[in-house]
Amino acid sequence: MDASLDKAFAALADATRRALVARLSLGDATVGELAAPFDVSLQAISKHLAVLEAAGLVTKGRDGTRRLVHLEAHALGSMTSWIEQHQRQAEERFQRLDAVLDELRAADAAATASDDTTESRA
């Protein structure tokens, strides 16, 4: 796994940071707006945002006098691609296992039917 994915997954291991990303998915916000729903200081939210920024998940910019935090959705796309790739591989393994189990069940059913036929003739 590359370093940027490591940082992104590590950053999102924290529930507060996931909540910040969820809020930013609705649109840009100031640090104060992001901090409002939490019972923590602005400084604590700023530290969480610094982790998200270092992971490439958010950027900070200006809109006039307001400093806005922006979600970098492409970083989430990289994470999603990684998850989807491994989900597909796991699903393919389960499909192959299901096929093997179906073959075994069919062979077992055929053997049972053959035994029943042999016993009824005897």
PDB file of C-alpha atoms in Angstrom:
ATOM      1  CA  MET A   1       0.000   0.000   0.000  1.00  0.00           C
ATOM      2  CA  ASP A   2       1.373   3.413  -0.801  1.00  0.00           C
ATOM      3  CA  ALA A   3       2.142   6.017   1.847  1.00  0.00           C
ATOM      4  CA  SER A   4      -0.730   8.320   0.921  1.00  0.00           C
ATOM      5  CA  LEU A   5      -3.260   5.518   1.452  1.00  0.00           C
ATOM      6  CA  ASP A   6      -1.617   4.651   4.777  1.00  0.00           C
ATOM      7  CA  LYS A   7      -1.994   8.257   5.933  1.00  0.00           C
ATOM      8  CA  ALA A   8      -5.579   8.508   4.699  1.00  0.00           C
ATOM      9  CA  PHE A   9      -6.718   5.302   6.396  1.00  0.00           C
ATOM     10  CA  ALA A  10      -4.865   6.245   9.593  1.00  0.00           C
ATOM     11  CA  ALA A  11      -6.463   9.699   9.574  1.00  0.00           C
ATOM     12  CA  LEU A  12      -9.937   8.219   9.206  1.00  0.00           C
ATOM     13  CA  ALA A  13      -9.388   5.757  12.049  1.00  0.00           C
ATOM     14  CA  ASP A  14     -10.610   8.518  14.364  1.00  0.00           C
ATOM     15  CA  ALA A  15     -14.387   9.063  14.700  1.00  0.00           C
ATOM     16  CA  THR A  16     -14.097  12.853  15.017  1.00  0.00           C
ATOM     17  CA  ARG A  17     -12.076  13.076  11.816  1.00  0.00           C
ATOM     18  CA  ARG A  18     -14.603  10.858  10.011  1.00  0.00           C
ATOM     19  CA  ALA A  19     -17.357  13.191  11.212  1.00  0.00           C
ATOM     20  CA  LEU A  20     -15.401  16.195   9.920  1.00  0.00           C
ATOM     21  CA  VAL A  21     -15.028  14.516   6.516  1.00  0.00           C
ATOM     22  CA  ALA A  22     -18.751  13.698   6.507  1.00  0.00           C
ATOM     23  CA  ARG A  23     -19.580  17.344   7.239  1.00  0.00           C
ATOM     24  CA  LEU A  24     -17.185  18.561   4.550  1.00  0.00           C
ATOM     25  CA  SER A  25     -18.801  16.249   2.010  1.00  0.00           C
ATOM     26  CA  LEU A  26     -21.762  18.635   2.223  1.00  0.00           C
ATOM     27  CA  GLY A  27     -19.594  21.650   1.394  1.00  0.00           C
ATOM     28  CA  ASP A  28     -16.710  23.820   2.521  1.00  0.00           C
ATOM     29  CA  ALA A  29     -16.780  25.136   6.092  1.00  0.00           C
ATOM     30  CA  THR A  30     -14.789  27.264   8.496  1.00  0.00           C
ATOM     31  CA  VAL A  31     -13.035  25.702  11.464  1.00  0.00           C
ATOM     32  CA  GLY A  32     -15.665  27.287  13.722  1.00  0.00           C
ATOM     33  CA  GLU A  33     -18.508  25.762  11.720  1.00  0.00           C
ATOM     34  CA  LEU A  34     -16.792  22.379  11.828  1.00  0.00           C
ATOM     35  CA  ALA A  35     -16.232  22.643  15.593  1.00  0.00           C
ATOM     36  CA  ALA A  36     -19.815  23.668  16.442  1.00  0.00           C
ATOM     37  CA  PRO A  37     -21.313  20.153  16.826  1.00  0.00           C
ATOM     38  CA  PHE A  38     -18.431  18.933  18.990  1.00  0.00           C
ATOM     39  CA  ASP A  39     -17.780  19.507  22.680  1.00  0.00           C
ATOM     40  CA  VAL A  40     -14.098  20.192  22.069  1.00  0.00           C
ATOM     41  CA  SER A  41     -11.961  23.298  21.591  1.00  0.00           C
ATOM     42  CA  LEU A  42     -11.243  24.954  18.264  1.00  0.00           C
ATOM     43  CA  GLN A  43      -7.618  23.994  18.861  1.00  0.00           C
ATOM     44  CA  ALA A  44      -8.579  20.297  19.072  1.00  0.00           C
ATOM     45  CA  ILE A  45     -10.550  20.549  15.817  1.00  0.00           C
ATOM     46  CA  SER A  46      -7.582  22.334  14.220  1.00  0.00           C
ATOM     47  CA  LYS A  47      -5.334  19.450  15.241  1.00  0.00           C
ATOM     48  CA  HIS A  48      -7.750  16.948  13.677  1.00  0.00           C
ATOM     49  CA  LEU A  49      -7.850  19.070  10.520  1.00  0.00           C
ATOM     50  CA  ALA A  50      -4.033  19.135  10.436  1.00  0.00           C
ATOM     51  CA  VAL A  51      -4.019  15.326  10.408  1.00  0.00           C
ATOM     52  CA  LEU A  52      -6.612  15.270   7.610  1.00  0.00           C
ATOM     53  CA  GLU A  53      -4.616  17.870   5.679  1.00  0.00           C
ATOM     54  CA  ALA A  54      -1.369  15.889   6.060  1.00  0.00           C
ATOM     55  CA  ALA A  55      -3.212  12.859   4.693  1.00  0.00           C
ATOM     56  CA  GLY A  56      -4.323  14.864   1.667  1.00  0.00           C
ATOM     57  CA  LEU A  57      -7.986  14.582   2.578  1.00  0.00           C
ATOM     58  CA  VAL A  58      -8.632  18.300   3.105  1.00  0.00           C
ATOM     59  CA  THR A  59      -7.135  21.609   2.064  1.00  0.00           C
ATOM     60  CA  LYS A  60      -7.515  25.095   3.492  1.00  0.00           C
ATOM     61  CA  GLY A  61      -8.220  28.159   1.426  1.00  0.00           C
ATOM     62  CA  ARG A  62      -9.670  31.654   1.634  1.00  0.00           C
ATOM     63  CA  ASP A  63     -12.998  33.072   0.550  1.00  0.00           C
ATOM     64  CA  GLY A  64     -12.633  36.774   1.252  1.00  0.00           C
ATOM     65  CA  THR A  65     -11.993  37.033   4.957  1.00  0.00           C
ATOM     66  CA  ARG A  66     -13.135  33.484   5.729  1.00  0.00           C
ATOM     67  CA  ARG A  67     -10.686  30.581   5.921  1.00  0.00           C
ATOM     68  CA  LEU A  68     -12.477  27.582   4.513  1.00  0.00           C
ATOM     69  CA  VAL A  69     -11.678  23.899   4.769  1.00  0.00           C
ATOM     70  CA  HIS A  70     -12.310  21.905   1.593  1.00  0.00           C
ATOM     71  CA  LEU A  71     -12.686  18.146   1.220  1.00  0.00           C
ATOM     72  CA  GLU A  72     -10.395  16.644  -1.439  1.00  0.00           C
ATOM     73  CA  ALA A  73     -12.817  14.036  -2.767  1.00  0.00           C
ATOM     74  CA  HIS A  74     -10.227  12.476  -5.085  1.00  0.00           C
ATOM     75  CA  ALA A  75      -8.341  11.223  -2.015  1.00  0.00           C
ATOM     76  CA  LEU A  76     -11.485   9.386  -0.916  1.00  0.00           C
ATOM     77  CA  GLY A  77     -11.719   7.967  -4.435  1.00  0.00           C
ATOM     78  CA  SER A  78      -8.271   6.398  -4.088  1.00  0.00           C
ATOM     79  CA  MET A  79      -9.357   4.785  -0.826  1.00  0.00           C
ATOM     80  CA  THR A  80     -12.595   3.566  -2.392  1.00  0.00           C
ATOM     81  CA  SER A  81     -10.718   2.072  -5.354  1.00  0.00           C
ATOM     82  CA  TRP A  82      -8.417   0.171  -3.006  1.00  0.00           C
ATOM     83  CA  ILE A  83     -11.357  -1.182  -0.985  1.00  0.00           C
ATOM     84  CA  GLU A  84     -13.345  -2.107  -4.110  1.00  0.00           C
ATOM     85  CA  GLN A  85     -10.388  -3.969  -5.627  1.00  0.00           C
ATOM     86  CA  HIS A  86     -10.015  -6.148  -2.542  1.00  0.00           C
ATOM     87  CA  GLN A  87     -13.767  -6.568  -2.163  1.00  0.00           C
ATOM     88  CA  ARG A  88     -13.950  -7.886  -5.753  1.00  0.00           C
ATOM     89  CA  GLN A  89     -11.109 -10.330  -5.113  1.00  0.00           C
ATOM     90  CA  ALA A  90     -12.786 -11.613  -1.935  1.00  0.00           C
ATOM     91  CA  GLU A  91     -16.130 -11.978  -3.719  1.00  0.00           C
ATOM     92  CA  GLU A  92     -14.464 -13.914  -6.565  1.00  0.00           C
ATOM     93  CA  ARG A  93     -12.877 -16.291  -4.024  1.00  0.00           C
ATOM     94  CA  PHE A  94     -16.267 -16.864  -2.384  1.00  0.00           C
ATOM     95  CA  GLN A  95     -17.863 -17.526  -5.791  1.00  0.00           C
ATOM     96  CA  ARG A  96     -15.184 -20.131  -6.581  1.00  0.00           C
ATOM     97  CA  LEU A  97     -15.744 -21.713  -3.144  1.00  0.00           C
ATOM     98  CA  ASP A  98     -19.517 -21.772  -3.756  1.00  0.00           C
ATOM     99  CA  ALA A  99     -18.937 -23.529  -7.095  1.00  0.00           C
ATOM    100  CA  VAL A 100     -16.747 -26.178  -5.449  1.00  0.00           C
ATOM    101  CA  LEU A 101     -19.322 -26.704  -2.697  1.00  0.00           C
ATOM    102  CA  ASP A 102     -22.106 -27.037  -5.300  1.00  0.00           C
ATOM    103  CA  GLU A 103     -20.050 -29.690  -7.132  1.00  0.00           C
ATOM    104  CA  LEU A 104     -19.458 -31.589  -3.888  1.00  0.00           C
ATOM    105  CA  ARG A 105     -23.169 -31.422  -2.986  1.00  0.00           C
ATOM    106  CA  ALA A 106     -24.121 -32.672  -6.452  1.00  0.00           C
ATOM    107  CA  ALA A 107     -21.611 -35.527  -6.248  1.00  0.00           C
ATOM    108  CA  ASP A 108     -22.860 -36.421  -2.752  1.00  0.00           C
ATOM    109  CA  ALA A 109     -26.486 -36.370  -3.933  1.00  0.00           C
ATOM    110  CA  ALA A 110     -25.625 -38.581  -6.911  1.00  0.00           C
ATOM    111  CA  ALA A 111     -23.789 -41.040  -4.666  1.00  0.00           C
ATOM    112  CA  THR A 112     -26.722 -41.149  -2.236  1.00  0.00           C
ATOM    113  CA  ALA A 113     -29.176 -41.745  -5.089  1.00  0.00           C
ATOM    114  CA  SER A 114     -26.958 -44.542  -6.441  1.00  0.00           C
ATOM    115  CA  ASP A 115     -26.769 -46.187  -2.982  1.00  0.00           C
ATOM    116  CA  ASP A 116     -30.574 -46.011  -2.645  1.00  0.00           C
ATOM    117  CA  THR A 117     -31.012 -47.648  -6.054  1.00  0.00           C
ATOM    118  CA  THR A 118     -28.531 -50.411  -5.194  1.00  0.00           C
ATOM    119  CA  GLU A 119     -30.239 -51.116  -1.846  1.00  0.00           C
ATOM    120  CA  SER A 120     -33.721 -51.263  -3.394  1.00  0.00           C
ATOM    121  CA  ARG A 121     -32.549 -53.886  -5.933  1.00  0.00           C
ATOM    122  CA  ALA A 122     -31.021 -56.069  -3.232  1.00  0.00           C
TER     123      ALA A 122
END
